[in-house]
Short mmCIF file of C-alpha atoms in Angstrom, two decimals:
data_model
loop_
_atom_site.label_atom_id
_atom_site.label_comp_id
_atom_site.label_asym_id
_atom_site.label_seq_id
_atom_site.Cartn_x
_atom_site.Cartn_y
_atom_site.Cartn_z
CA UNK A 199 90.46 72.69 137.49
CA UNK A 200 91.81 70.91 134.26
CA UNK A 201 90.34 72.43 131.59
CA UNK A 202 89.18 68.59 130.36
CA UNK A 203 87.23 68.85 133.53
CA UNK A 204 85.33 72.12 133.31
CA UNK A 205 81.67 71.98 132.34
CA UNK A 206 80.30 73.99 129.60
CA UNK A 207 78.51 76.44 131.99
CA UNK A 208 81.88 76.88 133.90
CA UNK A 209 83.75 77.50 130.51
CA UNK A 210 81.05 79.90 129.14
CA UNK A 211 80.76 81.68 132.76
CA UNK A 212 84.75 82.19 132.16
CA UNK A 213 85.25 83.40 129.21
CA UNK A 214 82.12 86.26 129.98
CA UNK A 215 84.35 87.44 132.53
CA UNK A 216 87.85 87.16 131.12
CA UNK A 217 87.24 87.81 127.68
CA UNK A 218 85.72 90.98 126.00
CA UNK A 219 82.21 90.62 124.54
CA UNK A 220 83.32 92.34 121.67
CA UNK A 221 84.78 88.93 120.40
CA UNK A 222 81.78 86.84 119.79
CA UNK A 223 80.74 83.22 119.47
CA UNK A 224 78.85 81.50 116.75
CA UNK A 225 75.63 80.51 118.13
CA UNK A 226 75.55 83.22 120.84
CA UNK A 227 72.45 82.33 123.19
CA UNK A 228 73.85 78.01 123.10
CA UNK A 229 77.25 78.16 122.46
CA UNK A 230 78.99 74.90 121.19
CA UNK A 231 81.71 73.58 123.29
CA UNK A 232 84.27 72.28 121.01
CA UNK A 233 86.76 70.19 121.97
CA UNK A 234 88.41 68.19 119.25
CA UNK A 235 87.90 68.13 115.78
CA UNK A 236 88.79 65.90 112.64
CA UNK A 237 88.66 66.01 108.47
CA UNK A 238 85.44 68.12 108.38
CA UNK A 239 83.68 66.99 111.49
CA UNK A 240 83.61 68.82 115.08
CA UNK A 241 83.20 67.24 118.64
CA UNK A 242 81.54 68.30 121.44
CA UNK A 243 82.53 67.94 125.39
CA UNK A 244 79.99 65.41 125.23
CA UNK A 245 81.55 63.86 121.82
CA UNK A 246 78.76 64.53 119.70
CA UNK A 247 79.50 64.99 116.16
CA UNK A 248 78.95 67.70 114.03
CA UNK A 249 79.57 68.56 110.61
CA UNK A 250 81.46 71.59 109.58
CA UNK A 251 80.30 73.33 107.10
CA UNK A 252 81.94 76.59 108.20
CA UNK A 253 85.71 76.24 108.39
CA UNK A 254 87.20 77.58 104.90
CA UNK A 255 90.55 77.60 107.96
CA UNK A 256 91.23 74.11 108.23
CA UNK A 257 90.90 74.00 104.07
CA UNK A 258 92.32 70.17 103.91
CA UNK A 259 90.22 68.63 107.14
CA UNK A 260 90.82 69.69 110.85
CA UNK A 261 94.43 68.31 112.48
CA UNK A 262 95.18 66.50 109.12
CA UNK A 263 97.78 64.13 110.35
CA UNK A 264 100.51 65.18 107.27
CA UNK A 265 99.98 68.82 108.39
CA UNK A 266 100.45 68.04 112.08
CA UNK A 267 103.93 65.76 111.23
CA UNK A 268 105.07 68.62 109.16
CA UNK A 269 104.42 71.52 112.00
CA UNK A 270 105.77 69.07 114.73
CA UNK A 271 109.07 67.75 113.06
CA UNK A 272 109.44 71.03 112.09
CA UNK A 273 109.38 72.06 115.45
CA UNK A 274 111.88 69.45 116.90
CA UNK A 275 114.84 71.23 114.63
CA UNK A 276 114.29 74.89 114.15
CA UNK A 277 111.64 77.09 114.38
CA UNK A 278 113.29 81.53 113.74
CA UNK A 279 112.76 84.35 111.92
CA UNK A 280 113.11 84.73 108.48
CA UNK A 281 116.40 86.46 108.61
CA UNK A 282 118.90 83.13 108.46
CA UNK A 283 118.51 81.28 104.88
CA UNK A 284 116.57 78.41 104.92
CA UNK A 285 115.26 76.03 102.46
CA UNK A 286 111.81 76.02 103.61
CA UNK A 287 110.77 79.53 102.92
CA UNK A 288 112.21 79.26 99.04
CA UNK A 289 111.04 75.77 98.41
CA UNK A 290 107.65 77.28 99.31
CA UNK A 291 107.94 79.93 97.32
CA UNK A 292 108.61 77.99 94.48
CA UNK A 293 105.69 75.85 95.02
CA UNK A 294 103.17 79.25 95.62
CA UNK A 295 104.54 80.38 91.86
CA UNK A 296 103.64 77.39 90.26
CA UNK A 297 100.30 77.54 90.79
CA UNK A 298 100.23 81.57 89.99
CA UNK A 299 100.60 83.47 86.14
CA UNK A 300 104.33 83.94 85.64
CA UNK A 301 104.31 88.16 86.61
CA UNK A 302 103.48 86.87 90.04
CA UNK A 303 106.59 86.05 91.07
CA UNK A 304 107.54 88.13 94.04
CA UNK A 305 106.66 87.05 97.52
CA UNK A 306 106.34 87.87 101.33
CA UNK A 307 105.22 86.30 104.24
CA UNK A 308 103.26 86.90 106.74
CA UNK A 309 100.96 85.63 110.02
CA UNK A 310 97.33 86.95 109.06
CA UNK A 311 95.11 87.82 106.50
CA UNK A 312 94.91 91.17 107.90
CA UNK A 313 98.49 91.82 107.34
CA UNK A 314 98.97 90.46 104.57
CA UNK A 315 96.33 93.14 103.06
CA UNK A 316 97.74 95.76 104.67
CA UNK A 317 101.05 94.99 103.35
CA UNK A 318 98.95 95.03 99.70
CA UNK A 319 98.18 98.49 100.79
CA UNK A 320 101.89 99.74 101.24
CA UNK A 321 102.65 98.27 98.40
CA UNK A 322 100.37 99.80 96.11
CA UNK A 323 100.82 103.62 98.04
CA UNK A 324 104.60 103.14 97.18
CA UNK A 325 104.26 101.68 93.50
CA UNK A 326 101.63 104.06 92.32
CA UNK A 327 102.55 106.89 94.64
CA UNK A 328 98.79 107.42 95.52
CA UNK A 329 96.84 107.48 98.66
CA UNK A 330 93.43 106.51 97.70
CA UNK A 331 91.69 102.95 97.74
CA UNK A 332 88.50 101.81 95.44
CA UNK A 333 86.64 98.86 97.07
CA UNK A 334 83.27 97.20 96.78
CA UNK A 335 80.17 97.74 98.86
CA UNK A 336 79.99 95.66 101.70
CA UNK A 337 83.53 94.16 101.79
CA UNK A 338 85.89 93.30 104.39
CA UNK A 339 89.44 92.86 104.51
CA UNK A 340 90.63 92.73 107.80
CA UNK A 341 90.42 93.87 111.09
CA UNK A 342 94.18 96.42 111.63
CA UNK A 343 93.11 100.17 111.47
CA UNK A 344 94.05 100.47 107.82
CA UNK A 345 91.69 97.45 106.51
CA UNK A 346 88.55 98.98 108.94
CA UNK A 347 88.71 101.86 106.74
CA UNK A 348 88.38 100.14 103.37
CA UNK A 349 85.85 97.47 105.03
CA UNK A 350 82.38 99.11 104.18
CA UNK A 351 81.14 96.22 106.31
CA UNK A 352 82.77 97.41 109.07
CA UNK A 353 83.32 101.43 108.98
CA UNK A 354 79.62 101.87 108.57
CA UNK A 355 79.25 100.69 112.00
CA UNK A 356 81.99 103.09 113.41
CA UNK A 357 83.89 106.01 112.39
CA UNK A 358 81.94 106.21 108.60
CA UNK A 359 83.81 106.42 105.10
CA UNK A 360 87.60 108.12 104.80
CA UNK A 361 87.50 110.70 101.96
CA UNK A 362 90.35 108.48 100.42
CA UNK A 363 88.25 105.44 100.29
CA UNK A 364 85.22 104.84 97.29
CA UNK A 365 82.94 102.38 96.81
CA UNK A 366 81.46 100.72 94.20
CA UNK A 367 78.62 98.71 93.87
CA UNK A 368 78.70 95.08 94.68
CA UNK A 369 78.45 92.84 91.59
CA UNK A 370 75.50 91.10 92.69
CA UNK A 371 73.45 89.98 89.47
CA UNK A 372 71.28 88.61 92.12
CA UNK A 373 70.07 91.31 94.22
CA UNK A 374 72.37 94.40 92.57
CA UNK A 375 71.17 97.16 90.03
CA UNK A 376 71.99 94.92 87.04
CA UNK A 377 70.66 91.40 87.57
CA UNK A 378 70.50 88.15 85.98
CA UNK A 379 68.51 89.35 83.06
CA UNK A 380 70.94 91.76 82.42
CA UNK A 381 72.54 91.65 78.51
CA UNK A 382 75.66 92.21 80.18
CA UNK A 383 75.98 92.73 83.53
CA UNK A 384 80.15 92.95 83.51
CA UNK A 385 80.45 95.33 81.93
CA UNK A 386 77.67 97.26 83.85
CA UNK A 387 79.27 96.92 87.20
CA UNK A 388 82.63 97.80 85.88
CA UNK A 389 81.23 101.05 84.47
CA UNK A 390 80.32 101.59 87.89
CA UNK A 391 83.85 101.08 88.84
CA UNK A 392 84.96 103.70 85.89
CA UNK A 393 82.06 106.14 86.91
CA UNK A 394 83.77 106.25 91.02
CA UNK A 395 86.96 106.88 90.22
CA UNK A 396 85.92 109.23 87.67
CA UNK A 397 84.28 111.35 90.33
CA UNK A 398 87.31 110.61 92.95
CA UNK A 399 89.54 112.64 90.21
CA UNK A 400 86.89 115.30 89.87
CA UNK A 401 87.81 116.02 92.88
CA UNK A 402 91.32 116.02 93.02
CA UNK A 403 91.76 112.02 94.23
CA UNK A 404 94.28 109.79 92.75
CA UNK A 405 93.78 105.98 93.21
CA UNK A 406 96.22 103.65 94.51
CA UNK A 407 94.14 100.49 94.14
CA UNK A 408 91.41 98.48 93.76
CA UNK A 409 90.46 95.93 96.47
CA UNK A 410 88.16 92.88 95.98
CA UNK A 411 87.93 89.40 97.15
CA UNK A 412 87.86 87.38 94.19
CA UNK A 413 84.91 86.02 95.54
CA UNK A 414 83.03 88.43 97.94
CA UNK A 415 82.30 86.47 101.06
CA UNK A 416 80.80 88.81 103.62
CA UNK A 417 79.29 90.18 101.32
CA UNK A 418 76.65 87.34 100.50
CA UNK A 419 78.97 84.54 98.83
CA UNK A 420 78.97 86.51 95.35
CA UNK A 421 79.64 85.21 92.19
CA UNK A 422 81.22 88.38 89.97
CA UNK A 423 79.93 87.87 86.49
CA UNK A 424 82.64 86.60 84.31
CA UNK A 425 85.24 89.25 82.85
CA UNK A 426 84.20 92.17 85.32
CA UNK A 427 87.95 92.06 86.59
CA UNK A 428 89.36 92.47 83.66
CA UNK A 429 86.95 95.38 82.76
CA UNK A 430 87.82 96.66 86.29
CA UNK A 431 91.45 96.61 86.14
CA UNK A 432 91.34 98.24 82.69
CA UNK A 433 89.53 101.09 84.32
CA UNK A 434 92.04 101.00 87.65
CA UNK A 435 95.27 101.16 85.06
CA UNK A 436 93.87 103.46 83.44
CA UNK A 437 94.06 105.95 86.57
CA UNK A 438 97.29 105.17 87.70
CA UNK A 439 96.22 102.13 90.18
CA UNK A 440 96.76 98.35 90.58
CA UNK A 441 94.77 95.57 91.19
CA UNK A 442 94.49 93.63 94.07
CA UNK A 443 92.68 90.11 94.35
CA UNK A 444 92.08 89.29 97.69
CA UNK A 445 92.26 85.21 97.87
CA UNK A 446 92.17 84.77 101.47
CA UNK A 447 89.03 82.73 101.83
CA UNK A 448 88.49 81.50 98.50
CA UNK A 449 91.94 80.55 97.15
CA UNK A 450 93.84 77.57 97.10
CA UNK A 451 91.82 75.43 95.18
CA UNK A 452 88.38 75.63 96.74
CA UNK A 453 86.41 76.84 93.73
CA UNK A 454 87.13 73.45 91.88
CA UNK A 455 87.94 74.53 88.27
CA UNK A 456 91.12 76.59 89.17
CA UNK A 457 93.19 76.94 92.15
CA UNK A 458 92.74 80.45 92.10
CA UNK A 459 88.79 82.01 92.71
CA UNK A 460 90.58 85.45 90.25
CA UNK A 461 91.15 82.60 87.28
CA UNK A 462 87.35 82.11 87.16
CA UNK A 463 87.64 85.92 85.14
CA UNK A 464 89.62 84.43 82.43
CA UNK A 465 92.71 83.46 81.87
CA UNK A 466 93.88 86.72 80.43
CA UNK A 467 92.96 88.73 83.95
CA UNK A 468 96.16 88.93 86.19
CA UNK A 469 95.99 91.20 89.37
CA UNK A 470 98.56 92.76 90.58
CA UNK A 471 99.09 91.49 93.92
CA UNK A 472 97.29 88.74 95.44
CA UNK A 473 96.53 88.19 98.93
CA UNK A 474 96.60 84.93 101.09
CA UNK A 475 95.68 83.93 104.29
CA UNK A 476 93.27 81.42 106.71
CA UNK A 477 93.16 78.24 104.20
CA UNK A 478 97.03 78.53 103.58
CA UNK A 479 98.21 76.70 106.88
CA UNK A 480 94.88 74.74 107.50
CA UNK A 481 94.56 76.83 111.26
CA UNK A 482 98.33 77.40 111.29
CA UNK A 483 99.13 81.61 111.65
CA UNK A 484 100.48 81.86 107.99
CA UNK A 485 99.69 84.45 105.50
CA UNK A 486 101.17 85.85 102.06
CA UNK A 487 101.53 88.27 99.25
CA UNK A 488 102.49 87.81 95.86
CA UNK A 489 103.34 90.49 93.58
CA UNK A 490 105.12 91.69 90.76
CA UNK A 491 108.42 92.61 90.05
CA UNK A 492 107.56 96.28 89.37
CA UNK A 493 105.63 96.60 92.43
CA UNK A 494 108.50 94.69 94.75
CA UNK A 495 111.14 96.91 93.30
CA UNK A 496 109.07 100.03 93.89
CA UNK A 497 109.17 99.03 97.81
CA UNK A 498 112.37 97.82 98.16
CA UNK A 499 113.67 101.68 96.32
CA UNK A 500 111.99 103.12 99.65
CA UNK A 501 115.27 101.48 101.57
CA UNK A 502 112.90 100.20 104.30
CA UNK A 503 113.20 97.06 104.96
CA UNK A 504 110.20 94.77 106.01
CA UNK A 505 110.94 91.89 108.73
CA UNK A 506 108.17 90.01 110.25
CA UNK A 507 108.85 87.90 112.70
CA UNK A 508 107.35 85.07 112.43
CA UNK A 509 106.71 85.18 108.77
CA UNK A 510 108.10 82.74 106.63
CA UNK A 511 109.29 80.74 109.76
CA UNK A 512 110.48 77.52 109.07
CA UNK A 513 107.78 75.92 110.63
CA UNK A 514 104.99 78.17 108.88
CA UNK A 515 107.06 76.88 105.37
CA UNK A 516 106.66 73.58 106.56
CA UNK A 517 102.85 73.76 107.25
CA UNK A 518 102.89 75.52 104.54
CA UNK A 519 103.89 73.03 101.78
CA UNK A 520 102.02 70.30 103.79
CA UNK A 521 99.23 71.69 102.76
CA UNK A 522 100.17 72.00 98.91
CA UNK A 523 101.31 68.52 99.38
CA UNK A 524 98.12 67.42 100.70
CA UNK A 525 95.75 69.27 97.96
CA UNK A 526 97.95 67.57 95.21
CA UNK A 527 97.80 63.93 97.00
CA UNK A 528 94.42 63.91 98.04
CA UNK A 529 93.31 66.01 94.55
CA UNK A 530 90.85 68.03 96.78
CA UNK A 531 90.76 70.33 93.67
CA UNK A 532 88.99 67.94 91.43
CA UNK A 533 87.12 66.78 94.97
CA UNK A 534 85.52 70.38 95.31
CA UNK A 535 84.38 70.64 92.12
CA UNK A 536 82.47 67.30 92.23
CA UNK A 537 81.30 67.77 95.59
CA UNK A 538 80.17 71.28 95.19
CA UNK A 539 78.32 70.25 92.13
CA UNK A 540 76.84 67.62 93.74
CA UNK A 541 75.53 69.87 96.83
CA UNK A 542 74.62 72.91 94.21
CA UNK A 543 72.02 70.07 92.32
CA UNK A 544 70.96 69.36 95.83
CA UNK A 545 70.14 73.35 97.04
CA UNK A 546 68.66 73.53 93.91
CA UNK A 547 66.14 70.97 94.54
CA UNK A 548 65.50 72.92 97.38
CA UNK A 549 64.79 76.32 95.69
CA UNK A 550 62.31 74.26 93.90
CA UNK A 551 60.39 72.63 96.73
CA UNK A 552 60.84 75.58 99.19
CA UNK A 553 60.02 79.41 98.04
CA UNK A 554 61.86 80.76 100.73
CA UNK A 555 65.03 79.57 99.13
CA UNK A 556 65.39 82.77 96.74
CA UNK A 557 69.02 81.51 94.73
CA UNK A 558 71.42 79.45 95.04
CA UNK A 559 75.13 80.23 93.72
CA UNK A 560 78.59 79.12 94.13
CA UNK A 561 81.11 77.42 92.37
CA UNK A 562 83.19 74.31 94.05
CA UNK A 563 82.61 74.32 97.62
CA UNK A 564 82.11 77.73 98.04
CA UNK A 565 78.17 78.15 97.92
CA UNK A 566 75.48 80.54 99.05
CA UNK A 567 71.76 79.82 99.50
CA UNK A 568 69.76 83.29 99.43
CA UNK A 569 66.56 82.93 101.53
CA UNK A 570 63.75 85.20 100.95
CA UNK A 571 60.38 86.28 102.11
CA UNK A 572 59.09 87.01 99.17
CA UNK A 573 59.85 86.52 95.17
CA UNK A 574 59.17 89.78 94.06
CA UNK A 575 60.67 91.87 96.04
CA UNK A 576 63.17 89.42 97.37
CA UNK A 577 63.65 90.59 100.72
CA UNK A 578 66.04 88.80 103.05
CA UNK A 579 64.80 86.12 105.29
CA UNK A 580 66.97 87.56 108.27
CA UNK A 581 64.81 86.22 110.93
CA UNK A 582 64.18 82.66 109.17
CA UNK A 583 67.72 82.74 108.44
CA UNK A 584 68.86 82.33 111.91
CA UNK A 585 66.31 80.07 113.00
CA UNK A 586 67.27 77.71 110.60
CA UNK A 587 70.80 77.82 111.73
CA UNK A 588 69.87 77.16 114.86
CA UNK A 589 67.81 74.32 114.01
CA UNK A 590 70.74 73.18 112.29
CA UNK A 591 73.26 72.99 114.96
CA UNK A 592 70.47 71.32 117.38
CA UNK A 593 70.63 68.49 114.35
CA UNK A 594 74.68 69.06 114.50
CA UNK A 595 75.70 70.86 111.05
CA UNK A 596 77.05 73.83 111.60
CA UNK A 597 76.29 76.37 109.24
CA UNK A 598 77.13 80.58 109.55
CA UNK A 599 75.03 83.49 107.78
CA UNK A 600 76.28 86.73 105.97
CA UNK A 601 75.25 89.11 103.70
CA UNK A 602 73.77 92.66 104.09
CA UNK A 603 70.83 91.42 105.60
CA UNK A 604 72.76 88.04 107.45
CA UNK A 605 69.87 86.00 105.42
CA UNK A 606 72.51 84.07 103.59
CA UNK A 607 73.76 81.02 104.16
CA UNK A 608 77.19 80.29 103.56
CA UNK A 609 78.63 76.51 102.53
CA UNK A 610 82.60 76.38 103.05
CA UNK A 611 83.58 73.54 104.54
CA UNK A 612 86.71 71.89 104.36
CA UNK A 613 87.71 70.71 101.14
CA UNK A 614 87.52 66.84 102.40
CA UNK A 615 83.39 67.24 102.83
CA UNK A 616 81.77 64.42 101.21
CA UNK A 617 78.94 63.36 98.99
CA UNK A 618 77.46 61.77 101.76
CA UNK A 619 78.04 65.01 104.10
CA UNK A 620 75.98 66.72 101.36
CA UNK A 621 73.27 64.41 101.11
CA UNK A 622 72.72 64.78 105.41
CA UNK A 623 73.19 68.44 105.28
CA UNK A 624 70.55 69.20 102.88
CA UNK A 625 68.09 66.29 103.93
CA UNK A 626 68.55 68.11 107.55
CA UNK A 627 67.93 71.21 105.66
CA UNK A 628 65.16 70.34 104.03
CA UNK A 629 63.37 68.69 107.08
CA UNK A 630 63.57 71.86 109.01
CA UNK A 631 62.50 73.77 106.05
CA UNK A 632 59.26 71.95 105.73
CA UNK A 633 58.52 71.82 109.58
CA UNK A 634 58.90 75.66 109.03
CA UNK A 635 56.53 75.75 106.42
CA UNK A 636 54.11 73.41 108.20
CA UNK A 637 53.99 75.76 111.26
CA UNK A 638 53.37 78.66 109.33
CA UNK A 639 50.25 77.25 107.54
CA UNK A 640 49.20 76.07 110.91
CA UNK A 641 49.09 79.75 112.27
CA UNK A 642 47.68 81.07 109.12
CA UNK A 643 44.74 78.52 109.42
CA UNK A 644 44.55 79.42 113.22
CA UNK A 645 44.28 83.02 112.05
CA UNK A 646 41.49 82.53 109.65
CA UNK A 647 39.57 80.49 112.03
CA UNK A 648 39.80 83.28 114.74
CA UNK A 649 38.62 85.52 111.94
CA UNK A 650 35.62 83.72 110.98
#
């Protein structure tokens, strides 16, 4: 049967028995059958029309046609490894290290986010010559063996904490130790930072790196309080380690103000390696790390050379600088930041009118809306959380939850979502809040009457 043909049962019947439950679906217990897709909307087998507001991937709008031309024309002349010169992979390298701080300057390519972070990893074990890795509570950096164990989101769940791996506390001036009313809450968290690695040498450790999204996603769309990094790195020099910025789903422009999320510290903070990946293709298999010369000459002394096959392809190039081409034409960059300020005054409306919206953050079109039962103690709206969502995708937006407690909800659409997509999402938003709120009077007036 042509797959055009197949109902959704028949698909979802399929995939249960070819494909392992361990990789998961949004929307679990009514799946959306997606078929086609376009800019920032999605289309069902029926072709209903949702909006996105989940795909950081396709960062300049789903099968945009300049992206498409590039991969496909690309295609129709060459598509090797990385081994034979070639324009594309330079050109693109060119155009990466105009957008970084000049020490950035070294690059490699790759297919993943994953590898591209554990490539950060080798090359901070061979630079520093030290084994072990600082990272922040709750993160995740990829799913290959050597990211599981610095992914407290993950190793928690299986084989527990390496004793080469710390963790530091989350800079959360939300829900963390030191919160918004905080005199200084940078400088807080990075004492935190100083304080682990100053027990990791206690014992004997030496520290390699430090990894951290620039802005931590899983973790509950966090906003790190301005000139933590620097603090941070200060710290992680200090002990012999280097700084790594993970980028992969917050770079290339989506927090508005810079095209980097790690410029948001200042522009004196400079990590020393930076990691790329999803929004760098727009759903094409491309990935990258940028470094400095010290650290790329430390590797390359090793005599080991690293070859990827498919990294730095021509056609990954191509799609590549598409992209870039397509951020600078369109000026996406300036679009995020007037969008997501747009949607922010929006949520916060919301907070507002509804109590069970506990804070909104964000900053360009990365956002988070923190739903909570209750002010004081702000504890996570899990439950109402995923009702929502699901309310949501029966009015077709699709939204995703994270966070500790999976009561946030994350905004990260692509970068081409509208003022108008903002006004629907949130007037969808707040409809279902208030039909939640409406129901949950009724039963507390049901209650009382029983009572009396």
């Amino acid at each position: 049967m042509a797959a055009d043909q197949r109902s959704k049962a028949d698909t979802l019947a399929l995939r249960q028995r070819l494909i392992s439950s361990s990789c998961r679906l949004f929307f679990p217990e009514d799946p959306v059958k997606i078929v086609r897709a376009q800019g920032q909307y999605m289309y069902d087998e029926q072709g209903a029309e949702y909006i996105d507001c989940i795909n950081n991937v396709a960062h300049v709008g789903h099968c945009h046609p300049l992206v498409v031309r590039a991969a496909h024309e690309q295609n129709q002349v060459l598509n090797t490894n990385s081994r034979y010169l070639h324009d594309n992979i330079v050109d693109y390298a060119q155009r990466l290290s105009e957008t970084l701080p000049e020490p950035l300057c070294v690059f490699y390519f790759l297919n993943s986010g994953s590898e591209a972070n554990d490539l950060a990893l080798r090359l901070a074990r061979h630079y520093t010559g030290h084994q072990d890795v600082v990272v922040l509570d709750h993160a995740y950096h990829g799913h290959l063996s050597s990211l599981i164990d610095i992914s407290p989101y993950k190793f928690r769940s299986l084989d527990g904490q390496k004793e080469w791996v710390h963790v530091a506390p989350l800079p959360d001036t939300y829900r963390g130790p030191y919160r918004e009313d905080h005199p200084n809450p940078a400088v807080a968290y990075a004492n935190e930072v100083k304080h682990v690695v100053s027990s990791a040498q206690e014992k004997g450790r030496k520290i390699a790196a430090f990894f951290a999204e620039s802005l931590p996603s899983v973790g509950g769309q966090i906003i790190p309080p301005a000139g933590y990094f620097s603090q941070v790195a200060e710290h992680i020099h200090k002990a012999g380690g280097v700084f790594v910025a993970d980028e992969i789903q917050v770079g290339f422009g989506r927090v508005g103000k810079h095209f980097w999320a790690f410029q948001l510290q200042g522009k004196d903070f400079v990590p020393d390696i930076v990691t790329m990946g999803k929004s760098i293709g727009n759903g094409h298999p491309v990935a990258c790390v940028a470094t400095t010369q010290p650290v790329a000459r430390a590797f390359e002394a090793t005599g080991v050379e690293y070859f990827n096959t498919f990294g730095g392809s021509p056609v990954s190039c191509a799609v590549g600088l598409a992209v870039l081409n397509v951020l600078e034409k369109e000026q996406l960059q300036a679009h995020a930041t007037n969008v997501g300020s747009f949607l922010m005054e929006l949520l916060r409306q919301q907070k507002i009118k509804h109590p069970i919206v506990g804070d909104v953050r964000g900053v360009g079109l990365f956002i988070g809306v923190d739903l909570i039962k209750d002010e004081a103690t702000r504890t996570p709206a899990t439950e109402e959380a995923a009702y929502l969502v699901s309310r949501l995708k029966e009015n077709y937006v699709l939204l995703s939850t994270d966070g500790p407690g999976r009561n946030i909800l994350k905004f990260k659409p692509p970068m081409c979502f509208s003022l108008d997509n903002a006004r629907q999402v949130v007037a969808k938003l707040d409809a279902i809040l208030t039909d939640m709120e409406e129901k949950v009077r009724s039963c507390e007036t049901l209650r009382l009457q029983l009572l009396s």
